[in-house]
Amino acid sequence: MENFRETAFYLTVWHAFLATLVTILLIVINDFEPPTALLIAANLTLVFALVLIARARRLTEQRIARGKLWLALPPNRRPAGDAGLRMARHVLEVTWLRFARAAAALAIVLSALAYLSHGSGQAAAAHVRNTPTIFASDAHLD
């Protein structure tokens, strides 16, 4: 069962890496402002979490036996019998839900950063607009 747990973990890490890579490429190619980029990253992270939750909810022993994860393990390393399939389903479900929880937490952090950086940018822009400008031609008036 330990081999299945490790394979499930590393395959989910790979999926998270690919989702992160797609998010970064989307942001870099479209050249978004930092607050917008953080908000996009938060939304896509939340979508990743929701996909993991949906996949965990639809998981059955039959889907485990036909899935990539099961086929990635050599036959002698797979858990045996129906009890092995039930345990494998439970392990995969727990792994996906843990990753979904971490992704949701990351989405919260990214949203907070987007909110904080958006507010500070507007405050700085408002401060610059309200600051009087002294031109060199006005310097002789003193």
Tab-separated table of C-alpha atoms in Angstrom:
chain	number	residue	atom	x	y	z
A	1	MET	CA	0.000	0.000	0.000
A	2	GLU	CA	2.941	2.314	0.639
A	3	ASN	CA	3.904	2.198	-3.055
A	4	PHE	CA	0.374	3.198	-4.030
A	5	ARG	CA	0.389	6.060	-1.497
A	6	GLU	CA	3.718	7.381	-2.825
A	7	THR	CA	2.582	7.077	-6.426
A	8	ALA	CA	-0.681	8.892	-5.643
A	9	PHE	CA	1.203	11.654	-3.854
A	10	TYR	CA	3.781	12.224	-6.588
A	11	LEU	CA	1.220	12.040	-9.383
A	12	THR	CA	-0.846	14.691	-7.601
A	13	VAL	CA	2.299	16.800	-7.122
A	14	TRP	CA	2.871	16.491	-10.880
A	15	HIS	CA	-0.686	17.643	-11.603
A	16	ALA	CA	-0.240	20.589	-9.216
A	17	PHE	CA	3.024	21.503	-10.955
A	18	LEU	CA	1.325	21.429	-14.358
A	19	ALA	CA	-1.545	23.585	-13.088
A	20	THR	CA	0.970	26.053	-11.656
A	21	LEU	CA	2.915	26.130	-14.914
A	22	VAL	CA	-0.244	26.822	-16.932
A	23	THR	CA	-1.205	29.609	-14.513
A	24	ILE	CA	2.227	31.240	-14.700
A	25	LEU	CA	2.293	31.022	-18.494
A	26	LEU	CA	-1.179	32.542	-18.728
A	27	ILE	CA	-0.166	35.445	-16.504
A	28	VAL	CA	3.205	36.063	-18.179
A	29	ILE	CA	1.924	35.820	-21.751
A	30	ASN	CA	-0.940	38.244	-21.102
A	31	ASP	CA	1.230	40.632	-19.035
A	32	PHE	CA	-1.278	41.346	-16.267
A	33	GLU	CA	-0.740	43.885	-13.509
A	34	PRO	CA	0.381	42.306	-10.191
A	35	PRO	CA	-3.001	42.571	-8.391
A	36	THR	CA	-4.793	41.073	-11.382
A	37	ALA	CA	-2.153	38.368	-11.741
A	38	LEU	CA	-2.530	37.411	-8.080
A	39	LEU	CA	-6.300	37.268	-8.427
A	40	ILE	CA	-6.053	35.091	-11.541
A	41	ALA	CA	-3.623	32.780	-9.746
A	42	ALA	CA	-6.010	32.574	-6.784
A	43	ASN	CA	-8.951	31.731	-9.012
A	44	LEU	CA	-7.090	29.061	-10.953
A	45	THR	CA	-5.783	27.573	-7.705
A	46	LEU	CA	-9.342	27.402	-6.437
A	47	VAL	CA	-10.435	25.739	-9.678
A	48	PHE	CA	-7.666	23.159	-9.189
A	49	ALA	CA	-8.956	22.492	-5.672
A	50	LEU	CA	-12.529	22.108	-6.924
A	51	VAL	CA	-11.412	19.685	-9.642
A	52	LEU	CA	-9.636	17.574	-7.023
A	53	ILE	CA	-12.740	17.572	-4.825
A	54	ALA	CA	-14.948	16.557	-7.753
A	55	ARG	CA	-12.529	13.787	-8.738
A	56	ALA	CA	-12.404	12.513	-5.157
A	57	ARG	CA	-16.193	12.482	-4.983
A	58	ARG	CA	-16.546	10.460	-8.195
A	59	LEU	CA	-13.864	7.960	-7.187
A	60	THR	CA	-14.865	4.290	-7.083
A	61	GLU	CA	-12.985	1.013	-6.924
A	62	GLN	CA	-13.750	0.374	-10.605
A	63	ARG	CA	-12.283	3.725	-11.603
A	64	ILE	CA	-9.191	2.964	-9.534
A	65	ALA	CA	-8.673	-0.333	-11.352
A	66	ARG	CA	-8.953	1.370	-14.770
A	67	GLY	CA	-7.043	4.541	-13.890
A	68	LYS	CA	-3.549	5.736	-14.712
A	69	LEU	CA	-2.438	5.480	-11.137
A	70	TRP	CA	-3.259	1.794	-10.862
A	71	LEU	CA	-1.645	1.016	-14.197
A	72	ALA	CA	1.481	2.982	-13.250
A	73	LEU	CA	2.257	0.444	-10.540
A	74	PRO	CA	3.740	-2.923	-11.497
A	75	PRO	CA	1.215	-5.753	-10.907
A	76	ASN	CA	3.245	-7.216	-8.039
A	77	ARG	CA	3.213	-3.825	-6.219
A	78	ARG	CA	-0.552	-3.246	-6.429
A	79	PRO	CA	-2.730	-3.924	-3.375
A	80	ALA	CA	-4.411	-7.310	-3.792
A	81	GLY	CA	-8.131	-8.052	-4.018
A	82	ASP	CA	-11.239	-6.000	-3.352
A	83	ALA	CA	-9.932	-4.903	0.037
A	84	GLY	CA	-6.827	-3.564	-1.712
A	85	LEU	CA	-8.985	-1.590	-4.139
A	86	ARG	CA	-11.029	-0.130	-1.268
A	87	MET	CA	-7.851	0.851	0.549
A	88	ALA	CA	-6.419	2.332	-2.648
A	89	ARG	CA	-9.604	4.366	-3.174
A	90	HIS	CA	-9.408	5.644	0.381
A	91	VAL	CA	-5.714	6.553	0.034
A	92	LEU	CA	-6.277	8.382	-3.248
A	93	GLU	CA	-9.334	10.186	-1.916
A	94	VAL	CA	-7.466	11.365	1.182
A	95	THR	CA	-4.477	12.462	-0.911
A	96	TRP	CA	-6.632	14.481	-3.315
A	97	LEU	CA	-8.616	16.083	-0.496
A	98	ARG	CA	-5.427	17.095	1.330
A	99	PHE	CA	-4.103	18.696	-1.836
A	100	ALA	CA	-7.474	20.416	-2.362
A	101	ARG	CA	-7.343	21.809	1.177
A	102	ALA	CA	-3.813	23.117	0.612
A	103	ALA	CA	-4.825	24.623	-2.741
A	104	ALA	CA	-7.830	26.337	-1.153
A	105	ALA	CA	-5.599	27.777	1.568
A	106	LEU	CA	-3.165	29.008	-1.085
A	107	ALA	CA	-6.066	30.576	-2.989
A	108	ILE	CA	-7.055	32.471	0.170
A	109	VAL	CA	-3.499	33.754	0.609
A	110	LEU	CA	-3.248	34.793	-3.047
A	111	SER	CA	-6.612	36.575	-2.843
A	112	ALA	CA	-5.497	38.444	0.266
A	113	LEU	CA	-2.265	39.451	-1.445
A	114	ALA	CA	-4.212	40.632	-4.484
A	115	TYR	CA	-6.501	42.674	-2.257
A	116	LEU	CA	-3.609	44.204	-0.321
A	117	SER	CA	-1.545	45.014	-3.393
A	118	HIS	CA	-4.560	46.493	-5.190
A	119	GLY	CA	-5.315	48.861	-2.327
A	120	SER	CA	-1.737	50.014	-1.890
A	121	GLY	CA	-1.367	50.743	-5.610
A	122	GLN	CA	-4.482	52.910	-5.639
A	123	ALA	CA	-3.469	54.739	-2.471
A	124	ALA	CA	-0.031	55.496	-3.908
A	125	ALA	CA	-1.565	56.682	-7.189
A	126	ALA	CA	-4.028	58.933	-5.319
A	127	HIS	CA	-1.185	60.370	-3.253
A	128	VAL	CA	0.808	61.178	-6.364
A	129	ARG	CA	-2.218	62.830	-8.022
A	130	ASN	CA	-2.896	65.051	-4.961
A	131	THR	CA	0.715	66.142	-4.469
A	132	PRO	CA	1.378	69.601	-5.905
A	133	THR	CA	4.076	69.707	-8.547
A	134	ILE	CA	6.745	72.384	-8.379
A	135	PHE	CA	8.190	73.301	-11.734
A	136	ALA	CA	11.559	74.912	-12.247
A	137	SER	CA	9.851	78.036	-13.574
A	138	ASP	CA	7.919	78.353	-10.284
A	139	ALA	CA	11.087	78.277	-8.184
A	140	HIS	CA	11.831	81.986	-8.718
A	141	LEU	CA	8.499	82.950	-7.095
A	142	ASP	CA	9.870	82.364	-3.580
